[in-house]
């Protein structure tokens, strides 16, 4: 009888424990940025909301062809002026408006238009100057390079007023903003592109082409990073008045935990792994070091003790995909490490690595399949390909986009030319009515790493499940691809673009000459 009594008691306790655990798993909690989440068998789950009625997917979204892409630039501090200058080299574009919080910074960018013999742009400024710009009917694209906190409100207002948007990184700062941009793009049928320039660097593009052609076999693991000591740059970030001692970027790192600048490292490897085009990021775990450098930076600038610096000096995030691949992403803008974006792909037949040592390694069968003829008898995948073999591999798989824009990009510049390639591709796709290289789902998936990592670290580095921004359509498209027009259509659009720009330059040269004469 005693045994039965104890057994009955044990079953009651076990039943109660199971019920308690189930109740705990279903209890809704709130993260530091207001996102609701719950536990599910030890994993933090953020729900994917149902798609509102009337919306539909924007995978493969196109808008009508634009013979001329009319652009308004918002945010002309550190990154914006370079974008204005680059667009003066792209045929078939017209810079309609320049906007910055400070009027003088917007006006200074007129010099790029004058140098290119292009007409002056209209100037907007002040806290809400971008709203006037977005209300214009003669702007097709709003190019946003403001500080991080203003990326989302400017993009939201622009899309609500019928504009396509291109947003500097990070384009959204939390899950709420990610979802709102997804819904806006699906509702308005307008492009919402993340300006991730590192997807257009030479090594990344050539390596992506190799991956798409099977050179590395099946890619199992990838690494990316943004490791860039900003010690020399902190004081150049915009400050909101005399009382702002930190500048917007240091202030953001002080207030927020997680990989707040993930996309330089994540974007290129996400494309190589076909994220939301046959695979998706499923779960992450994040951890960081304590803050030492960041805390000291605040104390130096405020002359007071800093006890609440949220972000660690170095953050590491591990991601597992639906198809069993692993991605490692790192963020460190504090310690004196050499600049490093890692960009590493590990495949079943080959390996690619950009930082700190650039090179490729292939197994013996893949060397032959890739048409590389080794000049030494013992060449193997235990070391990087020698220079001649590596050069032959790159020449065979040079990306067609680099063939088209590479030489011009080196002349124009912008992070070595990759910025110009990014802008040129954006305009090319708009002029030819093609899907953009990066859509709003890419934007959301790459930017959400910050808040998801924060949720992980604030809860003992627990695993966190990714929401599905495509709402179940991540497997509809098989493999990441760039879109191209037919040679005939491409030639036609380019001829129209060049003819328009030639006339615009005639007009601009006349206007500037008259102004100089009047002065």
XYZ file of C-alpha atoms in Angstrom, residues 49 107 175:
3
model
C 2.015 37.450 -37.419
C 23.609 72.775 -49.906
C 11.570 43.539 -35.047
